[in-house]
Amino acid sequence: MLILLKGGRIVDPANGRDEAGDLWIENDRIVAAPPGRLADEVHDVSGKIVMAGAIDIHSHIAGGNVNTARLLLPEKHQNHLPNPPALPLSTAKWSTFETGTIYASMGFTTVIEPAIVPHQALQAHLELSDIPIIDKGTLTVLGNDDFLLSLLRDGEGQAAVADYVASAVAASNGLGVKCINAGGATAFKYNARTFSLDDVVPFYGLTSRQIVEALQRAVEDIQIPHPLHLHANNLGIPGNVATALATIEAARGERLHFAHLQFYSYGAEGDRGFSSAAAELAAAVNAAPNVTIDVGQVMFRQTVTISADVLRQFNGVAMAKPKKSVIHDGDGNGGGIVPYLYRENDFANAVQWACGLELFMLIDDSWRVFFTTDHPNGAPFTTYPEIFALIMNRDARAEATARLPPEALAMTTLPSIAREYTLSEIATMTRAAPAKLLGLKDRGHLGEGGLADIAVYTRGKDLAKMFRFAHLVFKDGDLVVRDGRVTHYRWGKALKVNPGYDKAIDRRLAAYYDHHFGVSRDLFAVKENFLPRTGMFREVACAR
Amino acid sequence: MSEARIDGKPASLAAAAERAAEILSAARMPVIAGLGTDVAGARASILLAEKLRGAYDHMYSVRIFADLDVMRQAGLMFTTPNEARLRADVLLFIGKDLTKIWPAMMTRLSPAEIPPFDLARKPRKILWIAPGRGGAKVEGLAVQTLDSSDLHAALAALRARAAGRPVSCAKRMLRKLDEFAEVLKKARFGVAVWGGDSLDCLMIEMLHGLIRDLNKTTRFSGLPLGCDSNAAGVVQASGWMTGFPVRTSFGRGFPEHDTWRFDATRMIESGEADAAVWISAYGPEAPPWKKNIPLVALASPQTAFAREPQVCIGVGCPGIDHDAAEFSRETASIVGRLASHGSPAPSVAAIIGQIAKHFGEDASC
């Protein structure tokens, strides 16, 4: 099938294009204009914006903690709308089916679930299998797992650590490695209530810094394209900008992805001891080309915080709204589910909101700042269109800002910022840069040979509407969305890496599981025969 | 090989599936009950319920909701058997039927061993509330027991004493409560283990309150043992597919959850449901209702029914006859199990898939 998208504005920063032009699709790929052939299907998209499908690098869409949150809050997702017959469960709020449907209708075609501990990987992949249309991937959470900590404590050397990390990622079919409050969850099991970069994990005698450094090196050693994805210590605490700055410093110039930086951009200034330090932090990111960040924007509404940073979640239990929460001391990280209501007239929430926008605005390089709400921790991903409007239009920002408590705004630099994101910068931040960061060479761009994951938007005054309802969306060349409505399901791939390693570590791990846990490690492996469909993994090459 | 019957007479799988589809399509409100099946079977059943605009429930819902209702009303703290085995310096068992629910519990938690990740590396302290006659045995360790005919009062009093508040009870009981409270407060990583029919919602909520109080100064968590027949796995699959646990209906074209309205037995006895699918792949459990309604059974071949179902199809056991993903009590997570004695006995997912085909070829899921 040969498809022509005729006369749109092609916004493709990966190939340096922002111009009117045609785009040809054959089967699942973007192709050069085929001389002498007529398209089987022509879409006149003149005046429309044509971009690659968007890629979300950090959104909690699957796994045991997410599912616990669903079960914890039935009253927050009552349904009212029957689904179209062709789209079973697509209107069931917060279902996997709805997740894929909404992402697709906004023009997203790849989404990464960033927090899967190895022992929850099978459930996570079962959930991902039920998310229609989009491609998915998971990051494997390490850094509080006893085997790793014992390797480090016993000074086993970097090769053993790298083999272990590779084996854990391979067994859980992950796309990369995430580390969440390194050592903090383990320290919490020993009754630590705070845990910072140079605090020591009891029993193991290791600092958080040492664990992060070891994982960062391991990821490089086994040549996973995505750098270590770090959820740092002291999330959400006034004055934690010091931790964030120290963590950037601790990367020693090596590649590091710093997740949801907004939650670490807090000073302790002012009468209330809470202020934005986003400007200072943005300057540090600008000066550290080895560091990428995603924002974790806060929006004002009911949400639920879902995090494998169990220590932080435990400390947040008193803030739960509604007043109930789950704290899980799991194998490795565990997690905490704490519902939360961000309010516009709340001083701290307003500062948080402003911090996120300051980071968007003050980090110069749109290849190194990524668009996230840490869904659903800062806000549900359904708020993305509103956030696009806020960063692309200073009037929209001023209007929203005017509703906030002035004393909160006084603690930020946001009112002084005039920057507006261009469409090309949006495409960089949500398409080209994520593909590069994750090592996905086949997407994030509109060049020949690229995967035909394409979003076409209707430019209008209402930027939020433009991004909420894509005019057309193609996934693998299949037209799945027309005027913001999904027309049919198809099933996307799970992207994974398969790093090479010395298999001797698997024998050690088998013995460790038999002895310590008393169960076989094989129970936790994600094998295709346990999933609803076969052939659904796509390997992303290791080596950079 | 396939063991299918229509009205008690041997039939081919295809004919049985076709007859099942006829029965279900004639129903105004069919209900899928039992749901003793692996994740794939649950998934297929929920998709079928959606097509039929029916409801679904699990045979152990009463126990499922004892824990789940507490979680969604008050919250919960819980841990895994691995963590309990490796770290717990104090184990607080509650109830008389724990080893009946989980015969391998003592092997798995290995209480007589010094917890390898405990800093003090001392023998564990074992407390047992309401162990019943002949319970409370842990090889190699002394067990402190607290007998009570009123578990509500005992748990409330223990929580009060642990928080330093007065209670009114016999001196001997008070001394015992204080002994228990002291051990709990001095725990470094304590784990409370409960399950079965001994605890209702109020008791579990009280226990959770105790756990939360203890966490003000030390670490303590819970280990609910849950139910058999993959109840937790079915609840998980239901959670991600619909947002809700079992006892959910598609009667209005979207999932609605209500633990009373969509109790399968209640729906059937009251006449609200007019056809049922009974699924029991893990064992020969028979439907608990008395009313005679059209019944399609996907059950373990040994199942003895009070009345012959209109359609009865013998299915294999997950993890034995066929590979399966299911929730494992040993790990408190969904795990993959390769068939231990692979056989051609069909899986629930395969049979439901065949029935669903009669409602339109829908390759979409």
Tab-separated table of N, CA, C and O in Angstrom, chain A residues 67-68 70-72 74 77 79-83 88-89 92 95-97 119 122-123 126-127 130 146 188-191 193 203 314 324-331 491 512 515-519 523-524 529-530 532-533, chain B residues 43 47 50 71-72 74-80 82-83 85-87 108 116-117 119 189 215-219 221 235-236 239-241 243-245 250 252-255 323-324 330-331 333-338 364-365:
chain	number	residue	atom	x	y	z
A	67	ASN	N	-1.049	-0.968	38.950
A	67	ASN	CA	-2.293	-1.720	39.100
A	67	ASN	C	-2.840	-1.615	40.529
A	67	ASN	O	-4.048	-1.557	40.728
A	68	THR	N	-1.949	-1.573	41.502
A	68	THR	CA	-2.404	-1.368	42.878
A	68	THR	C	-3.113	-0.020	42.987
A	68	THR	O	-4.132	0.106	43.666
A	70	ARG	N	-4.772	1.495	40.632
A	70	ARG	CA	-6.121	1.336	40.045
A	70	ARG	C	-7.073	0.749	41.077
A	70	ARG	O	-8.199	1.209	41.242
A	71	LEU	N	-6.586	-0.310	41.757
A	71	LEU	CA	-7.464	-1.017	42.698
A	71	LEU	C	-7.714	-0.204	43.962
A	71	LEU	O	-8.730	-0.359	44.624
A	72	LEU	N	-6.775	0.689	44.288
A	72	LEU	CA	-6.914	1.520	45.489
A	72	LEU	C	-7.995	2.591	45.324
A	72	LEU	O	-8.602	3.007	46.305
A	74	PRO	N	-11.043	3.009	43.186
A	74	PRO	CA	-12.135	2.758	42.232
A	74	PRO	C	-13.057	3.962	42.069
A	74	PRO	O	-13.616	4.181	40.994
A	77	HIS	N	-12.304	6.569	39.138
A	77	HIS	CA	-12.380	6.314	37.694
A	77	HIS	C	-13.658	5.571	37.302
A	77	HIS	O	-13.634	4.584	36.585
A	79	ASN	N	-16.971	4.917	35.251
A	79	ASN	CA	-17.194	5.063	33.815
A	79	ASN	C	-18.604	5.560	33.498
A	79	ASN	O	-19.527	5.383	34.287
A	80	HIS	N	-18.717	6.174	32.343
A	80	HIS	CA	-20.026	6.658	31.914
A	80	HIS	C	-20.290	6.411	30.445
A	80	HIS	O	-21.390	6.622	29.973
A	81	LEU	N	-19.278	5.978	29.723
A	81	LEU	CA	-19.370	5.989	28.267
A	81	LEU	C	-19.158	4.581	27.702
A	81	LEU	O	-18.110	3.992	27.925
A	82	PRO	N	-20.143	4.049	26.980
A	82	PRO	CA	-19.918	2.752	26.329
A	82	PRO	C	-18.836	2.880	25.260
A	82	PRO	O	-18.666	3.945	24.676
A	83	ASN	N	-18.118	1.761	25.018
A	83	ASN	CA	-17.087	1.836	23.981
A	83	ASN	C	-17.671	1.437	22.629
A	83	ASN	O	-18.643	0.691	22.549
A	88	PRO	N	-12.972	-2.680	22.234
A	88	PRO	CA	-13.367	-3.127	23.567
A	88	PRO	C	-12.533	-2.471	24.665
A	88	PRO	O	-11.317	-2.335	24.514
A	89	LEU	N	-13.209	-2.048	25.701
A	89	LEU	CA	-12.589	-1.507	26.909
A	89	LEU	C	-11.873	-0.173	26.698
A	89	LEU	O	-11.186	0.328	27.582
A	92	ALA	N	-13.002	2.317	29.202
A	92	ALA	CA	-12.884	1.931	30.610
A	92	ALA	C	-11.756	2.737	31.210
A	92	ALA	O	-10.582	2.524	30.898
A	95	SER	N	-7.946	1.910	32.177
A	95	SER	CA	-7.579	0.571	31.721
A	95	SER	C	-6.404	0.689	30.759
A	95	SER	O	-6.144	1.759	30.198
A	96	THR	N	-5.707	-0.424	30.568
A	96	THR	CA	-4.625	-0.445	29.585
A	96	THR	C	-5.154	-0.076	28.200
A	96	THR	O	-4.470	0.589	27.427
A	97	PHE	N	-6.375	-0.528	27.909
A	97	PHE	CA	-6.954	-0.276	26.585
A	97	PHE	C	-7.181	1.221	26.381
A	97	PHE	O	-6.900	1.771	25.316
A	119	HIS	N	11.232	-8.597	39.528
A	119	HIS	CA	10.235	-9.573	39.997
A	119	HIS	C	8.807	-9.206	39.593
A	119	HIS	O	7.887	-9.985	39.811
A	122	LEU	N	7.035	-9.754	34.578
A	122	LEU	CA	6.055	-10.514	33.805
A	122	LEU	C	4.695	-9.814	33.841
A	122	LEU	O	4.030	-9.664	32.812
A	123	GLN	N	4.290	-9.385	35.026
A	123	GLN	CA	3.011	-8.665	35.100
A	123	GLN	C	3.058	-7.410	34.229
A	123	GLN	O	2.104	-7.101	33.517
A	126	LEU	N	2.586	-8.340	30.706
A	126	LEU	CA	1.193	-8.732	30.462
A	126	LEU	C	0.323	-7.481	30.309
A	126	LEU	O	-0.542	-7.402	29.434
A	127	GLU	N	0.561	-6.504	31.154
A	127	GLU	CA	-0.216	-5.259	31.057
A	127	GLU	C	0.096	-4.538	29.745
A	127	GLU	O	-0.811	-4.057	29.057
A	130	ASP	N	-1.690	-5.534	26.722
A	130	ASP	CA	-3.075	-5.107	26.590
A	130	ASP	C	-3.197	-3.598	26.354
A	130	ASP	O	-4.284	-3.035	26.495
A	146	ASP	N	19.194	-6.924	46.465
A	146	ASP	CA	20.223	-7.438	47.374
A	146	ASP	C	21.401	-8.072	46.642
A	146	ASP	O	22.542	-7.966	47.100
A	188	PHE	N	15.428	1.870	54.034
A	188	PHE	CA	14.118	1.989	54.689
A	188	PHE	C	13.746	0.680	55.388
A	188	PHE	O	13.130	0.683	56.452
A	189	LYS	N	14.142	-0.430	54.801
A	189	LYS	CA	13.873	-1.721	55.463
A	189	LYS	C	14.635	-1.824	56.779
A	189	LYS	O	14.277	-2.604	57.657
A	190	TYR	N	15.729	-1.029	56.893
A	190	TYR	CA	16.469	-0.954	58.165
A	190	TYR	C	16.074	0.287	58.957
A	190	TYR	O	16.844	0.788	59.760
A	191	ASN	N	14.898	0.792	58.657
A	191	ASN	CA	14.299	1.896	59.412
A	191	ASN	C	14.943	3.264	59.192
A	191	ASN	O	14.807	4.164	60.012
A	193	ARG	N	14.816	6.879	57.681
A	193	ARG	CA	13.671	7.726	57.313
A	193	ARG	C	14.063	8.820	56.341
A	193	ARG	O	13.219	9.509	55.777
A	203	PHE	N	23.925	-2.675	56.605
A	203	PHE	CA	24.188	-4.056	56.216
A	203	PHE	C	25.172	-4.132	55.052
A	203	PHE	O	26.036	-4.983	55.027
A	314	PHE	N	6.442	6.680	51.753
A	314	PHE	CA	6.072	6.497	53.168
A	314	PHE	C	6.014	7.858	53.865
A	314	PHE	O	5.095	8.146	54.629
A	324	LYS	N	-5.828	7.564	52.058
A	324	LYS	CA	-5.514	6.141	52.077
A	324	LYS	C	-4.311	5.954	51.174
A	324	LYS	O	-4.136	6.681	50.192
A	325	SER	N	-3.479	4.998	51.530
A	325	SER	CA	-2.304	4.783	50.697
A	325	SER	C	-1.795	3.367	50.899
A	325	SER	O	-2.180	2.691	51.833
A	326	VAL	N	-0.939	2.953	49.986
A	326	VAL	CA	-0.359	1.615	50.064
A	326	VAL	C	1.153	1.757	50.112
A	326	VAL	O	1.741	2.481	49.301
A	327	ILE	N	1.763	1.091	51.085
A	327	ILE	CA	3.223	1.064	51.161
A	327	ILE	C	3.662	-0.390	51.051
A	327	ILE	O	3.236	-1.236	51.833
A	328	HIS	N	4.499	-0.654	50.075
A	328	HIS	CA	4.868	-2.036	49.748
A	328	HIS	C	6.379	-2.223	49.896
A	328	HIS	O	7.156	-1.636	49.142
A	329	ASP	N	6.763	-3.009	50.908
A	329	ASP	CA	8.179	-3.364	51.052
A	329	ASP	C	8.461	-4.563	50.166
A	329	ASP	O	8.433	-5.704	50.604
A	330	GLY	N	8.697	-4.306	48.901
A	330	GLY	CA	8.841	-5.401	47.943
A	330	GLY	C	10.268	-5.906	47.842
A	330	GLY	O	11.183	-5.383	48.474
A	331	ASP	N	10.448	-6.937	47.024
A	331	ASP	CA	11.796	-7.415	46.715
A	331	ASP	C	12.470	-6.283	45.939
A	331	ASP	O	11.923	-5.793	44.961
A	491	TRP	N	-1.681	-4.032	17.462
A	491	TRP	CA	-0.880	-4.306	18.651
A	491	TRP	C	0.572	-3.967	18.408
A	491	TRP	O	1.207	-4.505	17.514
A	512	TYR	N	21.919	-18.174	44.058
A	512	TYR	CA	21.514	-17.143	45.012
A	512	TYR	C	20.001	-17.217	45.261
A	512	TYR	O	19.544	-17.160	46.407
A	515	HIS	N	19.109	-20.350	47.277
A	515	HIS	CA	19.516	-20.289	48.675
A	515	HIS	C	18.780	-19.198	49.451
A	515	HIS	O	18.234	-19.442	50.515
A	516	HIS	N	18.770	-17.985	48.909
A	516	HIS	CA	18.187	-16.873	49.657
A	516	HIS	C	16.668	-16.873	49.603
A	516	HIS	O	16.009	-16.809	50.619
A	517	PHE	N	16.149	-16.912	48.400
A	517	PHE	CA	14.700	-16.788	48.251
A	517	PHE	C	13.989	-18.137	48.394
A	517	PHE	O	12.805	-18.184	48.706
A	518	GLY	N	14.713	-19.198	48.102
A	518	GLY	CA	14.074	-20.511	48.159
A	518	GLY	C	13.143	-20.767	46.989
A	518	GLY	O	12.291	-21.643	47.051
A	519	VAL	N	13.276	-19.980	45.933
A	519	VAL	CA	12.492	-20.224	44.714
A	519	VAL	C	13.408	-20.061	43.501
A	519	VAL	O	14.465	-19.429	43.580
A	523	LEU	N	11.139	-18.391	37.607
A	523	LEU	CA	9.743	-17.983	37.797
A	523	LEU	C	9.500	-16.556	37.327
A	523	LEU	O	8.391	-16.196	36.954
A	524	PHE	N	10.544	-15.727	37.404
A	524	PHE	CA	10.364	-14.293	37.161
A	524	PHE	C	10.662	-13.895	35.714
A	524	PHE	O	10.421	-12.762	35.324
A	529	ASN	N	5.841	-17.151	25.757
A	529	ASN	CA	4.697	-18.067	25.789
A	529	ASN	C	3.710	-17.753	26.908
A	529	ASN	O	2.640	-18.332	26.954
A	530	PHE	N	4.076	-16.825	27.805
A	530	PHE	CA	3.128	-16.433	28.839
A	530	PHE	C	2.311	-15.206	28.437
A	530	PHE	O	1.438	-14.762	29.167
A	532	PRO	N	-0.073	-12.824	25.646
A	532	PRO	CA	-1.198	-13.155	24.762
A	532	PRO	C	-0.836	-13.328	23.289
A	532	PRO	O	-1.557	-13.992	22.576
A	533	ARG	N	0.231	-12.717	22.858
A	533	ARG	CA	0.609	-12.854	21.448
A	533	ARG	C	2.094	-13.140	21.357
A	533	ARG	O	2.854	-12.691	22.207
B	43	ARG	N	-8.298	-13.174	31.226
B	43	ARG	CA	-8.295	-12.162	30.171
B	43	ARG	C	-9.361	-12.491	29.122
B	43	ARG	O	-10.173	-11.640	28.748
B	47	LEU	N	-12.916	-10.361	28.364
B	47	LEU	CA	-13.253	-9.890	27.014
B	47	LEU	C	-14.584	-10.480	26.554
B	47	LEU	O	-15.379	-9.810	25.898
B	50	GLU	N	-17.375	-8.700	28.240
B	50	GLU	CA	-17.594	-7.400	27.595
B	50	GLU	C	-18.478	-7.564	26.352
B	50	GLU	O	-19.420	-6.807	26.140
B	71	MET	N	-7.967	-2.243	51.948
B	71	MET	CA	-6.983	-1.442	51.204
B	71	MET	C	-7.633	-0.194	50.627
B	71	MET	O	-7.115	0.905	50.766
B	72	ARG	N	-8.791	-0.365	49.994
B	72	ARG	CA	-9.344	0.798	49.301
B	72	ARG	C	-10.152	1.698	50.212
B	72	ARG	O	-10.595	2.750	49.782
B	74	ALA	N	-8.908	2.128	53.689
B	74	ALA	CA	-7.976	2.661	54.679
B	74	ALA	C	-6.520	2.597	54.249
B	74	ALA	O	-5.657	3.213	54.866
B	75	GLY	N	-6.223	1.850	53.192
B	75	GLY	CA	-4.832	1.664	52.807
B	75	GLY	C	-4.275	0.387	53.393
B	75	GLY	O	-4.956	-0.312	54.150
B	76	LEU	N	-3.039	0.071	53.031
B	76	LEU	CA	-2.434	-1.179	53.491
B	76	LEU	C	-0.916	-1.060	53.403
B	76	LEU	O	-0.397	-0.324	52.570
B	77	MET	N	-0.233	-1.762	54.305
B	77	MET	CA	1.213	-1.935	54.146
B	77	MET	C	1.457	-3.424	54.002
B	77	MET	O	0.960	-4.210	54.810
B	78	PHE	N	2.183	-3.813	52.987
B	78	PHE	CA	2.448	-5.239	52.828
B	78	PHE	C	3.825	-5.504	52.251
B	78	PHE	O	4.489	-4.609	51.722
B	79	THR	N	4.246	-6.735	52.406
B	79	THR	CA	5.566	-7.126	51.920
B	79	THR	C	5.453	-8.465	51.210
B	79	THR	O	4.351	-8.917	50.903
B	80	THR	N	6.584	-9.086	50.907
B	80	THR	CA	6.592	-10.343	50.163
B	80	THR	C	7.127	-11.476	51.048
B	80	THR	O	7.832	-11.213	52.031
B	82	ASN	N	9.545	-13.324	50.296
B	82	ASN	CA	11.010	-13.215	50.256
B	82	ASN	C	11.525	-12.290	51.350
B	82	ASN	O	12.481	-12.625	52.068
B	83	GLU	N	10.920	-11.132	51.476
B	83	GLU	CA	11.389	-10.164	52.473
B	83	GLU	C	11.157	-10.711	53.881
B	83	GLU	O	11.999	-10.544	54.762
B	85	ARG	N	11.105	-13.798	54.781
B	85	ARG	CA	12.077	-14.878	55.001
B	85	ARG	C	13.468	-14.330	55.306
B	85	ARG	O	14.167	-14.822	56.176
B	86	LEU	N	13.840	-13.281	54.590
B	86	LEU	CA	15.219	-12.802	54.667
B	86	LEU	C	15.450	-11.784	55.780
B	86	LEU	O	16.578	-11.596	56.228
B	87	ARG	N	14.388	-11.069	56.194
B	87	ARG	CA	14.601	-9.953	57.116
B	87	ARG	C	13.835	-10.027	58.422
B	87	ARG	O	14.249	-9.412	59.403
B	108	ARG	N	8.735	-22.076	53.433
B	108	ARG	CA	9.014	-20.884	52.634
B	108	ARG	C	9.543	-19.742	53.501
B	108	ARG	O	10.484	-19.062	53.120
B	116	PRO	N	18.840	-13.852	57.437
B	116	PRO	CA	20.182	-13.524	56.947
B	116	PRO	C	20.439	-12.029	56.755
B	116	PRO	O	21.586	-11.597	56.818
B	117	PHE	N	19.395	-11.233	56.532
B	117	PHE	CA	19.633	-9.805	56.313
B	117	PHE	C	19.335	-8.964	57.547
B	117	PHE	O	19.271	-7.737	57.462
B	119	LEU	N	20.377	-7.199	60.890
B	119	LEU	CA	21.677	-6.724	61.397
B	119	LEU	C	22.070	-7.428	62.698
B	119	LEU	O	23.235	-7.753	62.900
B	189	PHE	N	12.297	-5.483	61.809
B	189	PHE	CA	11.469	-5.586	60.599
B	189	PHE	C	10.486	-6.717	60.872
B	189	PHE	O	10.792	-7.889	60.657
B	215	ASN	N	5.017	1.513	62.674
B	215	ASN	CA	5.956	2.151	61.741
B	215	ASN	C	6.318	3.584	62.116
B	215	ASN	O	7.174	4.188	61.480
B	216	LYS	N	5.663	4.109	63.157
B	216	LYS	CA	6.099	5.427	63.621
B	216	LYS	C	7.507	5.345	64.183
B	216	LYS	O	8.271	6.303	64.110
B	217	THR	N	7.848	4.215	64.759
B	217	THR	CA	9.184	4.112	65.361
B	217	THR	C	10.032	2.987	64.782
B	217	THR	O	11.254	3.044	64.845
B	218	THR	N	9.400	1.941	64.250
B	218	THR	CA	10.211	0.849	63.707
B	218	THR	C	9.614	0.396	62.384
B	218	THR	O	8.773	1.090	61.819
B	219	ARG	N	10.059	-0.710	61.862
B	219	ARG	CA	9.534	-1.209	60.600
B	219	ARG	C	8.678	-2.444	60.827
B	219	ARG	O	9.078	-3.369	61.540
B	221	SER	N	5.479	-4.780	58.568
B	221	SER	CA	4.652	-4.847	57.367
B	221	SER	C	3.731	-6.064	57.459
B	221	SER	O	3.780	-6.793	58.444
B	235	VAL	N	-7.734	-10.887	39.859
B	235	VAL	CA	-7.992	-9.507	40.277
B	235	VAL	C	-7.016	-8.555	39.577
B	235	VAL	O	-7.406	-7.480	39.118
B	236	GLN	N	-5.754	-8.963	39.474
B	236	GLN	CA	-4.776	-8.109	38.787
B	236	GLN	C	-5.175	-7.899	37.318
B	236	GLN	O	-5.182	-6.772	36.834
B	239	GLY	N	-7.989	-5.690	37.031
B	239	GLY	CA	-7.571	-4.328	37.348
B	239	GLY	C	-7.013	-3.600	36.140
B	239	GLY	O	-7.405	-2.467	35.846
B	240	TRP	N	-6.099	-4.234	35.420
B	240	TRP	CA	-5.530	-3.483	34.297
B	240	TRP	C	-6.476	-3.417	33.098
B	240	TRP	O	-6.453	-2.470	32.338
B	241	MET	N	-7.346	-4.453	32.970
B	241	MET	CA	-8.233	-4.460	31.798
B	241	MET	C	-9.420	-3.508	31.958
B	241	MET	O	-9.886	-2.922	30.980
B	243	GLY	N	-9.898	-1.485	35.135
B	243	GLY	CA	-9.731	-0.519	36.214
B	243	GLY	C	-10.270	-1.034	37.540
B	243	GLY	O	-10.003	-0.452	38.577
B	244	PHE	N	-11.027	-2.124	37.499
B	244	PHE	CA	-11.700	-2.628	38.699
B	244	PHE	C	-11.356	-4.090	38.963
B	244	PHE	O	-10.968	-4.801	38.045
B	245	PRO	N	-11.575	-4.527	40.200
B	245	PRO	CA	-11.406	-5.962	40.468
B	245	PRO	C	-12.613	-6.743	39.963
B	245	PRO	O	-13.430	-6.210	39.202
B	250	PHE	N	-20.644	-5.452	32.638
B	250	PHE	CA	-20.676	-4.642	31.423
B	250	PHE	C	-22.107	-4.379	30.964
B	250	PHE	O	-22.344	-4.053	29.803
B	252	ARG	N	-24.119	-2.069	31.132
B	252	ARG	CA	-24.421	-0.788	30.477
B	252	ARG	C	-23.393	-0.413	29.408
B	252	ARG	O	-23.303	0.744	28.997
B	253	GLY	N	-22.588	-1.398	29.010
B	253	GLY	CA	-21.655	-1.133	27.916
B	253	GLY	C	-20.306	-0.614	28.368
B	253	GLY	O	-19.419	-0.350	27.557
B	254	PHE	N	-20.164	-0.450	29.672
B	254	PHE	CA	-18.853	-0.077	30.216
B	254	PHE	C	-18.724	-0.754	31.572
B	254	PHE	O	-19.736	-1.126	32.177
B	255	PRO	N	-17.507	-0.950	32.059
B	255	PRO	CA	-17.370	-1.679	33.319
B	255	PRO	C	-17.877	-0.874	34.513
B	255	PRO	O	-17.543	0.292	34.673
B	323	ASP	N	1.334	-24.326	29.947
B	323	ASP	CA	2.082	-23.181	30.488
B	323	ASP	C	1.091	-22.126	30.952
B	323	ASP	O	0.023	-21.965	30.368
B	324	ALA	N	1.468	-21.393	32.002
B	324	ALA	CA	0.514	-20.413	32.509
B	324	ALA	C	1.218	-19.303	33.261
B	324	ALA	O	2.247	-19.520	33.904
B	330	GLU	N	3.930	-17.950	46.718
B	330	GLU	CA	5.327	-18.068	47.152
B	330	GLU	C	6.111	-16.785	46.952
B	330	GLU	O	7.098	-16.545	47.633
B	331	THR	N	5.710	-16.003	45.952
B	331	THR	CA	6.504	-14.814	45.629
B	331	THR	C	5.684	-13.534	45.719
B	331	THR	O	6.237	-12.449	45.624
B	333	SER	N	3.711	-12.415	43.490
B	333	SER	CA	3.778	-11.735	42.191
B	333	SER	C	3.266	-12.691	41.124
B	333	SER	O	3.117	-13.893	41.375
B	334	ILE	N	3.007	-12.155	39.944
B	334	ILE	CA	2.622	-13.015	38.828
B	334	ILE	C	3.891	-13.667	38.278
B	334	ILE	O	4.875	-12.983	38.002
B	335	VAL	N	3.855	-14.978	38.172
B	335	VAL	CA	5.019	-15.715	37.671
B	335	VAL	C	4.599	-16.579	36.498
B	335	VAL	O	3.409	-16.835	36.285
B	336	GLY	N	5.592	-17.041	35.759
B	336	GLY	CA	5.327	-17.945	34.654
B	336	GLY	C	5.609	-19.379	35.078
B	336	GLY	O	6.638	-19.643	35.700
B	337	ARG	N	4.693	-20.276	34.777
B	337	ARG	CA	4.922	-21.692	35.102
B	337	ARG	C	4.824	-22.518	33.826
B	337	ARG	O	3.788	-22.507	33.156
B	338	LEU	N	5.902	-23.246	33.542
B	338	LEU	CA	5.864	-24.156	32.409
B	338	LEU	C	5.092	-25.395	32.833
B	338	LEU	O	5.150	-25.804	33.995
B	364	SER	N	-9.360	-8.353	17.239
B	364	SER	CA	-8.736	-7.135	17.740
B	364	SER	C	-8.050	-7.325	19.093
B	364	SER	O	-7.149	-6.602	19.425
B	365	CYS	N	-8.497	-8.289	19.887
B	365	CYS	CA	-7.809	-8.464	21.165
B	365	CYS	C	-7.141	-9.826	21.261
B	365	CYS	O	-6.840	-10.329	22.264
